[in-house]
Every structure is written in C-alpha cells, then in structure tokens.
CSV table of C-alpha atoms and ligand atoms in Angstrom, one decimal:
chain,number,residue,atom,x,y,z
E,1,UNK,CA,-27.4,27.2,39.3
E,2,UNK,CA,-24.1,26.1,37.9
E,3,UNK,CA,-23.0,27.7,34.6
E,4,UNK,CA,-22.5,25.3,31.7
E,5,UNK,CA,-18.9,24.8,30.6
E,6,UNK,CA,-19.0,27.1,27.5
E,7,UNK,CA,-16.5,24.8,25.7
E,8,UNK,CA,-19.1,22.1,25.5
E,9,UNK,CA,-21.6,24.5,24.1
E,10,UNK,CA,-19.1,25.1,21.2
E,11,UNK,CA,-19.4,21.5,20.0
E,12,UNK,CA,-21.6,21.4,17.0
E,13,UNK,CA,-23.7,18.3,17.5
E,14,UNK,CA,-23.5,14.9,19.1
E,15,UNK,CA,-20.3,12.9,18.8
E,16,UNK,CA,-20.1,11.2,15.4
E,17,UNK,CA,-20.5,7.6,16.4
E,18,UNK,CA,-23.5,7.9,18.7
E,19,UNK,CA,-25.1,9.9,15.9
E,20,UNK,CA,-24.6,7.0,13.5
E,21,UNK,CA,-26.1,4.6,16.0
E,22,UNK,CA,-29.0,6.9,16.4
E,23,UNK,CA,-29.7,7.0,12.7
E,24,UNK,CA,-29.3,3.2,12.4
E,25,UNK,CA,-31.9,2.8,15.2
E,26,UNK,CA,-34.3,5.2,13.6
E,27,UNK,CA,-34.0,3.2,10.3
E,28,UNK,CA,-34.6,-0.1,12.1
E,29,UNK,CA,-37.6,1.3,13.9
E,30,UNK,CA,-39.1,2.2,10.5
E,31,UNK,CA,-37.9,-1.0,8.8
E,32,UNK,CA,-38.0,-3.7,11.5
E,33,UNK,CA,-37.5,-6.5,8.9
E,34,UNK,CA,-34.4,-5.0,7.3
E,35,UNK,CA,-31.3,-7.1,7.8
E,36,UNK,CA,-28.8,-4.4,8.6
E,37,UNK,CA,-25.1,-4.9,8.0
E,38,UNK,CA,-22.9,-2.6,10.1
E,39,UNK,CA,-19.7,-1.4,8.3
E,40,UNK,CA,-19.9,1.9,10.1
E,41,UNK,CA,-18.3,2.1,13.6
E,42,UNK,CA,-14.9,0.3,13.6
E,43,UNK,CA,-15.9,-2.3,16.1
E,44,UNK,CA,-14.4,-5.8,16.1
E,45,UNK,CA,-16.7,-8.9,15.7
E,46,UNK,CA,-14.5,-12.0,15.9
E,47,UNK,CA,-14.2,-13.9,19.1
E,48,UNK,CA,-11.1,-13.4,21.3
E,49,UNK,CA,-8.6,-16.2,20.4
E,50,UNK,CA,-7.8,-19.2,22.7
E,51,UNK,CA,-4.4,-18.2,24.0
E,52,UNK,CA,-5.6,-14.8,25.0
E,53,UNK,CA,-8.8,-16.1,26.5
E,54,UNK,CA,-6.7,-18.4,28.6
E,55,UNK,CA,-4.6,-15.5,29.8
E,56,UNK,CA,-7.8,-13.6,30.8
E,57,UNK,CA,-9.4,-16.7,32.5
E,58,UNK,CA,-6.3,-17.6,34.5
E,59,UNK,CA,-6.2,-14.0,35.8
E,60,UNK,CA,-9.8,-14.3,36.9
E,61,UNK,CA,-9.3,-17.7,38.6
E,62,UNK,CA,-6.2,-16.4,40.4
E,63,UNK,CA,-8.2,-13.5,41.8
E,64,UNK,CA,-10.4,-16.2,43.5
E,65,UNK,CA,-7.4,-17.5,45.5
E,66,UNK,CA,-5.6,-16.1,48.6
E,67,UNK,CA,-2.3,-16.4,46.8
E,68,UNK,CA,-3.4,-15.0,43.5
E,69,UNK,CA,-5.5,-12.1,44.7
E,70,UNK,CA,-4.2,-8.6,43.9
E,71,UNK,CA,-5.8,-5.2,44.5
E,72,UNK,CA,-4.8,-1.9,43.1
E,73,UNK,CA,-1.8,-2.2,40.8
E,74,UNK,CA,0.8,0.3,39.6
E,75,UNK,CA,-1.0,3.1,37.7
E,76,UNK,CA,1.6,2.7,34.9
E,77,UNK,CA,0.8,-0.9,34.4
E,78,UNK,CA,2.4,-4.3,35.2
E,79,UNK,CA,6.1,-3.9,34.7
E,80,UNK,CA,6.2,-7.3,32.9
E,81,UNK,CA,3.7,-6.1,30.4
E,82,UNK,CA,5.5,-2.7,29.9
E,83,UNK,CA,8.7,-4.6,29.2
E,84,UNK,CA,7.0,-7.1,26.8
E,85,UNK,CA,5.3,-4.3,24.9
E,86,UNK,CA,8.7,-2.6,24.4
E,87,UNK,CA,10.3,-5.9,23.3
E,88,UNK,CA,7.6,-7.5,21.2
E,89,UNK,CA,5.6,-4.6,19.7
E,90,UNK,CA,8.5,-2.1,19.5
E,91,UNK,CA,11.4,-4.5,19.0
E,92,UNK,CA,13.4,-2.7,21.7
E,93,UNK,CA,13.1,0.7,20.0
E,94,UNK,CA,11.8,2.0,23.4
E,95,UNK,CA,12.3,1.0,27.0
E,96,UNK,CA,9.7,-0.5,29.3
E,97,UNK,CA,9.7,2.5,31.6
E,98,UNK,CA,8.6,4.7,28.7
E,99,UNK,CA,5.4,2.6,28.3
E,100,UNK,CA,2.3,3.5,30.2
E,101,UNK,CA,-0.5,0.9,30.0
E,102,UNK,CA,-4.0,2.2,30.0
E,103,UNK,CA,-7.7,1.4,29.3
E,104,UNK,CA,-7.4,2.5,25.6
E,105,UNK,CA,-6.1,5.0,23.1
E,106,UNK,CA,-9.2,7.2,23.2
E,107,UNK,CA,-9.1,7.8,27.0
E,108,UNK,CA,-5.4,8.5,26.7
E,109,UNK,CA,-6.1,11.1,24.0
E,110,UNK,CA,-8.4,12.9,26.5
E,111,UNK,CA,-5.8,12.6,29.3
E,112,UNK,CA,-3.1,14.0,27.0
E,113,UNK,CA,-5.2,17.0,26.5
E,114,UNK,CA,-5.4,17.4,30.2
E,115,UNK,CA,-1.6,17.1,30.4
E,116,UNK,CA,-1.1,19.9,28.0
E,117,UNK,CA,-3.9,22.2,29.2
E,118,UNK,CA,-5.9,24.8,27.4
E,119,UNK,CA,-3.0,27.2,26.3
E,120,UNK,CA,-1.6,25.0,23.6
E,121,UNK,CA,-2.3,25.2,19.9
E,122,UNK,CA,-3.0,22.0,17.8
E,123,UNK,CA,-2.9,20.8,14.3
E,124,UNK,CA,-4.8,17.8,13.0
E,125,UNK,CA,-5.0,15.8,9.8
E,126,UNK,CA,-8.2,16.7,8.0
E,127,UNK,CA,-9.9,14.3,7.9
E,128,UNK,CA,-9.1,12.4,11.1
E,129,UNK,CA,-10.5,10.6,14.2
E,130,UNK,CA,-12.9,13.2,15.7
E,131,UNK,CA,-11.7,12.8,19.2
E,132,UNK,CA,-8.6,15.0,18.6
E,133,UNK,CA,-10.7,18.0,17.6
E,134,UNK,CA,-13.6,17.4,20.0
E,135,UNK,CA,-11.3,16.9,23.1
E,136,UNK,CA,-9.4,20.0,22.1
E,137,UNK,CA,-12.6,22.0,22.0
E,138,UNK,CA,-13.8,20.6,25.4
E,139,UNK,CA,-10.4,21.6,26.9
E,140,UNK,CA,-10.8,25.2,25.7
E,141,UNK,CA,-7.9,25.2,23.2
E,142,UNK,CA,-10.0,26.6,20.4
E,143,UNK,CA,-12.3,29.4,19.4
E,144,UNK,CA,-15.8,29.0,18.2
E,145,UNK,CA,-17.0,26.8,15.3
E,146,UNK,CA,-16.9,28.8,12.1
E,147,UNK,CA,-20.0,28.1,10.0
E,148,UNK,CA,-18.3,29.4,6.9
E,149,UNK,CA,-15.2,27.3,6.9
E,150,UNK,CA,-16.8,24.5,8.9
E,151,UNK,CA,-13.7,24.6,11.1
E,152,UNK,CA,-13.0,25.5,14.7
E,153,UNK,CA,-11.1,28.7,14.9
E,154,UNK,CA,-7.6,28.2,16.3
E,155,UNK,CA,-7.1,24.7,15.0
E,156,UNK,CA,-4.7,24.1,12.1
E,157,UNK,CA,-6.4,21.7,9.8
E,158,UNK,CA,-3.9,19.8,7.6
E,159,UNK,CA,-5.7,18.8,4.5
E,160,UNK,CA,-5.1,15.2,3.5
E,161,UNK,CA,-6.7,14.3,0.2
E,162,UNK,CA,-6.0,12.3,-3.0
E,163,UNK,CA,-4.2,15.3,-4.5
E,164,UNK,CA,-1.5,15.3,-1.8
E,165,UNK,CA,-1.4,11.5,-1.4
E,166,UNK,CA,-3.1,12.0,2.0
E,167,UNK,CA,0.0,13.5,3.4
E,168,UNK,CA,-0.1,17.2,4.6
E,169,UNK,CA,1.6,20.0,2.8
E,170,UNK,CA,4.0,20.8,5.7
E,171,UNK,CA,5.5,23.8,3.9
E,172,UNK,CA,2.2,25.5,4.2
E,173,UNK,CA,1.3,24.3,7.7
E,174,UNK,CA,1.4,26.8,10.5
E,175,UNK,CA,3.5,26.0,13.6
E,176,UNK,CA,1.4,24.6,16.5
E,177,UNK,CA,2.4,23.2,19.9
E,178,UNK,CA,0.9,19.8,19.2
E,179,UNK,CA,0.4,17.9,16.0
E,180,UNK,CA,-2.0,15.0,16.1
E,181,UNK,CA,-1.1,12.4,13.5
E,182,UNK,CA,-2.9,9.1,13.0
E,183,UNK,CA,-1.1,6.4,11.0
E,184,UNK,CA,-2.6,4.3,9.4
E,185,UNK,CA,-5.0,7.0,9.2
E,186,UNK,CA,-8.6,6.8,10.4
E,187,UNK,CA,-10.6,7.3,8.2
E,188,UNK,CA,-8.7,7.4,4.9
E,189,UNK,CA,-6.7,4.2,5.4
E,190,UNK,CA,-3.6,6.0,4.1
E,191,UNK,CA,-0.3,4.9,5.5
E,192,UNK,CA,2.7,7.2,5.6
E,193,UNK,CA,6.1,6.1,4.2
E,194,UNK,CA,9.2,6.3,6.3
E,195,UNK,CA,10.3,9.3,4.3
E,196,UNK,CA,7.0,11.1,4.9
E,197,UNK,CA,7.2,10.4,8.7
E,198,UNK,CA,10.8,11.7,8.6
E,199,UNK,CA,9.5,14.9,7.1
E,200,UNK,CA,6.9,15.2,9.9
E,201,UNK,CA,9.5,14.6,12.6
E,202,UNK,CA,11.9,17.1,11.0
E,203,UNK,CA,9.0,19.6,10.8
E,204,UNK,CA,8.2,19.1,14.5
E,205,UNK,CA,11.9,19.4,15.5
E,206,UNK,CA,12.3,22.6,13.5
E,207,UNK,CA,9.2,24.1,15.1
E,208,UNK,CA,9.7,22.6,18.6
E,209,UNK,CA,6.3,21.0,18.5
E,210,UNK,CA,5.2,17.7,20.0
E,211,UNK,CA,3.6,15.0,17.7
E,212,UNK,CA,0.9,12.9,19.3
E,213,UNK,CA,1.1,9.9,17.0
E,214,UNK,CA,-1.9,7.5,17.1
E,215,UNK,CA,-0.9,4.1,16.0
E,216,UNK,CA,-4.1,2.3,16.9
E,217,UNK,CA,-4.0,0.4,13.6
E,218,UNK,CA,-0.3,-0.2,13.3
E,219,UNK,CA,-0.7,-4.0,13.4
E,220,UNK,CA,-2.6,-3.8,10.1
E,221,UNK,CA,0.6,-2.7,8.3
E,222,UNK,CA,1.7,-5.8,6.5
E,223,UNK,CA,4.0,-4.1,4.1
E,224,UNK,CA,7.4,-4.5,5.7
E,225,UNK,CA,8.7,-1.3,4.0
E,226,UNK,CA,6.2,0.9,5.9
E,227,UNK,CA,7.0,2.0,9.5
E,228,UNK,CA,4.7,0.7,12.2
E,229,UNK,CA,6.0,3.1,14.9
E,230,UNK,CA,7.1,6.7,14.7
E,231,UNK,CA,10.2,5.7,16.7
E,232,UNK,CA,11.5,3.9,13.6
E,233,UNK,CA,12.2,7.5,12.3
E,234,UNK,CA,15.4,9.3,13.3
E,235,UNK,CA,14.9,12.0,15.9
E,236,UNK,CA,11.3,11.0,16.8
E,237,UNK,CA,12.1,10.4,20.5
E,238,UNK,CA,12.8,14.1,20.9
E,239,UNK,CA,9.4,15.2,19.6
E,240,UNK,CA,6.9,12.3,19.6
E,241,UNK,CA,4.4,10.6,22.0
E,242,UNK,CA,2.9,7.5,20.6
E,243,UNK,CA,-0.5,6.2,21.7
E,244,UNK,CA,-1.7,2.7,20.7
E,245,UNK,CA,-4.3,0.1,21.4
E,246,UNK,CA,-5.0,-3.6,21.7
E,247,UNK,CA,-8.7,-2.9,20.6
E,248,UNK,CA,-8.5,-3.9,17.0
E,249,UNK,CA,-5.6,-6.3,16.8
E,250,UNK,CA,-6.9,-8.7,19.4
E,251,UNK,CA,-10.6,-7.8,19.7
E,252,UNK,CA,-10.3,-5.8,22.9
E,253,UNK,CA,-12.7,-3.0,22.0
E,254,UNK,CA,-14.9,-4.0,24.9
E,255,UNK,CA,-12.2,-5.5,27.1
E,256,UNK,CA,-10.1,-2.2,27.0
E,257,UNK,CA,-6.3,-2.1,26.8
E,258,UNK,CA,-4.1,0.6,25.4
E,259,UNK,CA,-0.9,2.4,25.9
E,260,UNK,CA,1.0,5.6,25.7
E,261,UNK,CA,4.7,5.9,25.1
E,262,UNK,CA,6.5,9.0,26.3
E,263,UNK,CA,10.3,8.8,25.6
E,264,UNK,CA,12.6,9.7,28.5
E,265,UNK,CA,14.3,12.3,26.3
E,266,UNK,CA,11.1,14.2,25.4
E,267,UNK,CA,11.3,17.5,27.3
E,268,UNK,CA,9.4,20.8,27.7
E,269,UNK,CA,11.2,24.1,26.9
E,270,UNK,CA,12.3,24.3,30.6
E,271,UNK,CA,14.0,20.9,30.4
E,272,UNK,CA,11.4,19.0,32.5
E,273,UNK,CA,10.7,15.5,31.2
E,274,UNK,CA,7.2,15.3,29.7
E,275,UNK,CA,7.1,11.7,31.0
E,276,UNK,CA,7.4,13.0,34.6
E,277,UNK,CA,4.2,15.0,34.2
E,278,UNK,CA,2.4,12.2,32.4
E,279,UNK,CA,3.3,10.0,35.4
E,280,UNK,CA,1.7,12.6,37.6
E,281,UNK,CA,-1.4,12.7,35.5
E,282,UNK,CA,-1.7,8.9,35.4
E,283,UNK,CA,-1.2,8.5,39.1
E,284,UNK,CA,-3.6,11.3,39.9
E,285,UNK,CA,-6.6,10.7,37.6
E,286,UNK,CA,-6.2,7.1,36.5
E,287,UNK,CA,-6.0,4.0,38.7
E,288,UNK,CA,-4.4,1.5,36.3
E,289,UNK,CA,-5.8,-0.8,33.7
E,290,UNK,CA,-7.7,-3.9,35.0
E,291,UNK,CA,-5.3,-6.6,36.1
E,292,UNK,CA,-7.4,-9.2,34.4
E,293,UNK,CA,-7.1,-7.4,31.1
E,294,UNK,CA,-3.4,-6.8,31.5
E,295,UNK,CA,-2.9,-10.6,31.8
E,296,UNK,CA,-4.8,-10.9,28.5
E,297,UNK,CA,-2.4,-8.5,27.0
E,298,UNK,CA,0.6,-10.5,28.3
E,299,UNK,CA,-0.8,-13.6,26.8
E,300,UNK,CA,-1.2,-11.8,23.5
E,301,UNK,CA,2.5,-11.0,23.5
E,302,UNK,CA,3.9,-14.5,23.9
E,303,UNK,CA,4.6,-16.5,20.8
E,304,UNK,CA,1.2,-18.2,20.6
E,305,UNK,CA,-0.6,-14.9,21.3
E,306,UNK,CA,1.3,-13.0,18.7
E,307,UNK,CA,0.5,-15.7,16.1
E,308,UNK,CA,-3.2,-15.3,17.0
E,309,UNK,CA,-3.0,-11.6,16.8
E,310,UNK,CA,-1.6,-11.9,13.2
E,311,UNK,CA,-4.5,-14.3,12.3
E,312,UNK,CA,-7.1,-11.8,13.7
E,313,UNK,CA,-5.6,-8.9,11.8
E,314,UNK,CA,-5.3,-11.0,8.5
E,315,UNK,CA,-9.0,-11.9,8.8
E,316,UNK,CA,-10.1,-8.3,8.8
E,317,UNK,CA,-7.5,-7.4,6.1
E,318,UNK,CA,-9.1,-10.1,3.9
E,319,UNK,CA,-12.5,-8.5,4.5
E,320,UNK,CA,-11.0,-5.2,3.4
E,321,UNK,CA,-9.6,-6.8,0.2
E,322,UNK,CA,-13.1,-8.2,-0.6
E,323,UNK,CA,-14.8,-4.8,-0.2
E,324,UNK,CA,-12.0,-3.1,-2.2
E,325,UNK,CA,-12.3,-5.6,-5.0
E,326,UNK,CA,-16.0,-5.0,-5.3
E,327,UNK,CA,-15.8,-1.2,-5.3
E,328,UNK,CA,-12.9,-1.4,-7.8
E,329,UNK,CA,-15.0,-3.6,-10.1
E,330,UNK,CA,-17.8,-1.1,-10.0
E,331,UNK,CA,-15.3,1.7,-10.9
E,332,UNK,CA,-15.3,3.6,-7.6
E,333,UNK,CA,-12.4,5.8,-6.6
E,334,UNK,CA,-11.0,3.9,-3.6
E,335,UNK,CA,-8.3,4.5,-1.0
E,336,UNK,CA,-7.0,2.5,2.0
E,337,UNK,CA,-8.0,-1.0,2.9
E,338,UNK,CA,-4.6,-2.5,2.1
E,339,UNK,CA,-2.6,-1.9,5.3
E,340,UNK,CA,-5.6,-0.6,7.1
E,341,UNK,CA,-9.1,-1.9,8.0
E,342,UNK,CA,-10.8,1.2,6.5
E,343,UNK,CA,-11.8,1.8,2.9
E,344,UNK,CA,-12.4,5.4,1.8
E,345,UNK,CA,-14.5,6.1,-1.2
E,346,UNK,CA,-17.0,8.5,-2.7
E,347,UNK,CA,-20.3,8.2,-4.4
E,348,UNK,CA,-20.1,10.8,-7.3
E,349,UNK,CA,-22.5,13.7,-6.9
E,350,UNK,CA,-23.5,13.0,-3.3
E,351,UNK,CA,-22.4,14.6,-0.1
E,352,UNK,CA,-21.4,12.3,2.7
E,353,UNK,CA,-24.6,12.2,4.7
E,354,UNK,CA,-26.7,11.8,1.5
E,355,UNK,CA,-24.5,8.9,0.5
E,356,UNK,CA,-24.7,7.4,4.0
E,357,UNK,CA,-28.6,7.7,3.9
E,358,UNK,CA,-28.8,6.2,0.4
E,359,UNK,CA,-26.6,3.2,1.2
E,360,UNK,CA,-28.6,2.6,4.4
E,361,UNK,CA,-31.9,2.9,2.6
E,362,UNK,CA,-31.1,0.9,-0.5
E,363,UNK,CA,-28.5,-1.7,0.6
E,364,UNK,CA,-29.3,-1.7,4.4
E,365,UNK,CA,-25.6,-1.2,5.1
E,366,UNK,CA,-24.4,1.3,7.7
E,367,UNK,CA,-21.2,3.2,6.7
E,368,UNK,CA,-19.6,6.3,8.2
E,369,UNK,CA,-20.0,9.7,6.5
E,370,UNK,CA,-16.6,11.2,5.7
E,371,UNK,CA,-17.6,14.7,6.7
E,372,UNK,CA,-17.8,13.5,10.3
E,373,UNK,CA,-14.0,13.3,10.3
E,374,UNK,CA,-13.5,16.9,9.2
E,375,UNK,CA,-14.3,19.3,6.4
E,376,UNK,CA,-12.0,17.6,3.9
E,377,UNK,CA,-14.0,14.4,4.4
E,378,UNK,CA,-17.0,15.9,2.7
E,379,UNK,CA,-18.2,13.8,-0.2
E,380,UNK,CA,-16.5,10.6,1.1
E,381,UNK,CA,-17.8,7.7,3.0
E,382,UNK,CA,-15.8,5.1,5.1
E,383,UNK,CA,-16.4,1.4,5.0
E,384,UNK,CA,-15.1,-0.6,7.9
E,385,UNK,CA,-13.7,-4.1,7.3
E,386,UNK,CA,-14.6,-5.2,10.8
E,387,UNK,CA,-17.3,-7.8,10.4
E,388,UNK,CA,-18.1,-11.5,10.1
E,389,UNK,CA,-17.0,-12.9,6.7
E,390,UNK,CA,-20.5,-14.0,5.8
E,391,UNK,CA,-21.7,-10.4,6.4
E,392,UNK,CA,-19.0,-8.9,4.3
E,393,UNK,CA,-19.9,-11.3,1.5
E,394,UNK,CA,-23.5,-10.4,1.8
E,395,UNK,CA,-22.6,-6.7,1.9
E,396,UNK,CA,-20.6,-6.8,-1.3
E,397,UNK,CA,-23.5,-8.6,-3.0
E,398,UNK,CA,-25.8,-5.7,-2.0
E,399,UNK,CA,-23.2,-3.1,-3.0
E,400,UNK,CA,-23.0,-4.7,-6.5
E,401,UNK,CA,-26.8,-4.6,-6.7
E,402,UNK,CA,-27.4,-1.1,-5.4
E,403,UNK,CA,-24.3,0.9,-6.0
E,404,UNK,CA,-23.6,-0.1,-9.6
Z,1,PL4,C1,-16.2,4.2,18.3
Z,1,PL4,C2,-7.5,6.4,15.5
Z,1,PL4,C3,-13.3,3.5,15.9
Z,1,PL4,N1,-16.8,4.4,20.6
Z,1,PL4,O1,-10.4,1.4,21.7
Z,1,PL4,P1,-9.4,2.5,22.0
Z,1,PL4,O2,-9.8,3.5,22.9
Z,1,PL4,O3,-8.0,1.9,22.3
Z,1,PL4,O4,-9.1,3.2,20.6
Z,1,PL4,C4,-10.0,4.1,20.0
Z,1,PL4,C5,-9.4,4.6,18.8
Z,1,PL4,C6,-8.3,5.4,18.9
Z,1,PL4,N2,-7.7,5.9,17.8
Z,1,PL4,C7,-8.2,5.8,16.6
Z,1,PL4,C8,-9.4,5.1,16.5
Z,1,PL4,O5,-9.9,5.0,15.2
Z,1,PL4,C9,-10.0,4.5,17.6
Z,1,PL4,C10,-11.3,3.8,17.4
Z,1,PL4,N3,-12.2,4.3,16.4
Z,1,PL4,C11,-13.8,4.2,14.6
Z,1,PL4,O6,-14.8,3.6,14.1
Z,1,PL4,O7,-13.3,5.2,14.2
Z,1,PL4,C12,-14.3,3.3,16.9
Z,1,PL4,C13,-15.1,4.5,17.2
Z,1,PL4,C14,-15.7,4.4,19.6
Z,1,PL4,C15,-14.9,5.7,19.7
Z,1,PL4,O8,-15.4,6.8,19.8
Z,1,PL4,O9,-13.7,5.6,19.8
C-alpha cells in the first residue's frame, strides 16, 4: 500500500469552514424548523449585477458560433484583462505582464506554496485566513502541531490583537523567508495604514524576505487615506507578491476569478526573476481561468461594471454597519466592519467554540469561531456581513434578544 503523506497527518482536524458547515447541518437535523441565518462563511449572497451578467452571457453565446469559439487560452489570462486590471484596479502602479489571472486567491495561495517549496520558513498574522498555515503544513514547511502552544512548530505567528492595534510587533518578529499578510485582515477586519505597510515592507527588505500580500477584500476599503494595494508603498515591488480576488467584490465566489501580481523586479538571491518561475508553475499546473469568466471580469472593469462593483461592495458594507451598530449598542467590544466585511467581537467569559454554539443554539445564527483562525483568535467570534439585508435585519433583532 502507498504510505500516507505525513504532512497531512500533522493537520489537526478538518479545514475550518467544512467543520462549520458540519456543525450547522447537525444543528438543522436536530432542529428542522429553525430558521438559520448564516453569518459564518464569507460567501456572497447578492445576484451578479446586469453589466457583468451581460459580459458573461455574451462570452457564452460567442462560444456557440464558429467565429466566436475559442479553446485553451493563455495560462496567464487574456492580455486585455491583465492590462485592464493593471489600469483600473491598480491605477497603473503595476504592468499588465505582471498580472497572472487565475481561478481565485485561495488556489493561488496553494500554488505559491508549490512555487517556494518545502525549504522555506513562513510568518503569518495570528489570527489569519487558515489556508496560509494549512497549505504550509501540507507542503512540509513545518514541524508538528504543538499541543501546548497550539501552534505548528516552525511557523512564526505574529500576534495581532487589540493591544497592538492588530499590527504585528515587527521588532520582536523572527526573520522568515515568506511573510503572509492579509489586508484588510480576515478575520479581524483590521486595515493597515500606509505607515504600517511601509514598516512591513522595510522589515521585509531588511530581512530579504518576500511578502505574500492577500488583498482579497481591498475593494471594501472606502477610506481614501488607507492603501488598497501594497504597491502604494515605496519599495514594495522589490519584496511583495499580491494576490487578490473578484469573489467578494462582484459576487464571483462560485464563478471563480482571481489574480496574482509578481513584479518584474522581484528576484531570488541568485538574481532570477520570481515571475519567471511563477510563469513556469502556471503554465505547468494551471490551464488558465475560464474564458467565460474572464469576460465577466472584463465587463466588471469597464465604467458601468466598476459602478456596479461599488454598489455591491456598499451593500455589504451597509450590512456590516448594521451589525456593528447593534453590537455597539449592546456594549460589545467590536473591531472591523468599517473598511471590511468582517466584524470581530467577543462574548465575555466564553471561548470561541462555546460562543459559536451558544449563538447558534439561542439565536440560530451561524458565526465563525475566532480560534479557527489561529491561537490569538481564541475568545473571539467573527460575524460576516455577507447576507441579504432582510436576513441581516432579522439577525440583529435576534442578537438584541439573545446576546443582551
Ligand atoms: C470559504 C483572505 C472566506 N471555501 O474565492 P477566492 O479563492 O478568490 O478567495 C478566497 C479567500 C482568499 N483570501 C482570503 C479570504 O478570506 C478568502 C475567502 N474566505 C471566509 O469566510 O474566510 C470564504 C471561506 C472558502 C475558503 O476556504 O476559502
């Protein structure tokens, strides 16, 4: 028989989000009449807007004609889309040939781990999106899970909590090869200032590290003083890769479209361009994002599409405001939810899973337990602002009733 990959055996339990779905289903099976509201997994709910649907539909119709049919495309994505991303989402801060279009930020995270291999060391914000740690474990970059510290040996966990304004204490952070940094942060909803990002870039430059900057929620930054891309910071192109996504800004969680930017000037210690190897990875183990979906992306980036994107994001931000306001009124400690679709809070005296269970049992609302994002998330829970407005209004009513 084939031996099991020992790295997979190191992972503690199931991946966080399927575990939440499992608990939700168990609850429903015991309480079939309960009207569950899901503010757990950050999944979009609102229909895709007309201009973008038109872009998708036209691409489908074209495929049914001799003239419009196309087969495999460039693994890096349609050049028109790469140029448009550079121009419209990055205001020309980067070039089209530095953009690699993909099927999402999560699969790109996994492929980036393949790019760097199992000999690199990594640092992560604690708490953060669990894919960074789990994919690192799977690749074999870590030691075993340490029951005592509830950390994986070999990973540098950068604590982010209310005491440090959710920005890591870089003076006491060990040098690693890669630094995963998610901004706006999932799950805390914290957004770094330009000065903070400059500190991060300077830290990476000094240590000759590479930052993997996940900006999946950048479109939720409405404060013009806050940077939306790491490339707004001086020196970032020498040390940073940015991954991003169309999932949340235009409701493409199921449609699938994302991107990775690798600046031409980002190099390994031997002088080879990182971009060159990423191109090799993408052309070897990826076959390009769906051409239909890429046309949806193109439509999202023309003037009408961008306007719709803004409306979609504003809708979820208003949901976040409603949830925040209610929790604030009840006197909860709250973070995030202003330039981010996530609200981070804690129920005094309860650990994360206990709070999750109580909110589910009493208010029939699914949340996400903070500890699932890392040891520093213990005691917190995350509310997602993705949902229909009527469900958000009903959810806050139940919160007022059960969490007062
Ligand atoms: C549940 C920081 C959500 N099954 O859709 P993608 O692949 O372009 O982007 C995924 C992604 C990337 N980066 C960050 C994210 O938060 C997400 C999506 N996270 C959440 O609730 O935290 C959805 C999670 C999904 C998953 O595992 O990604």
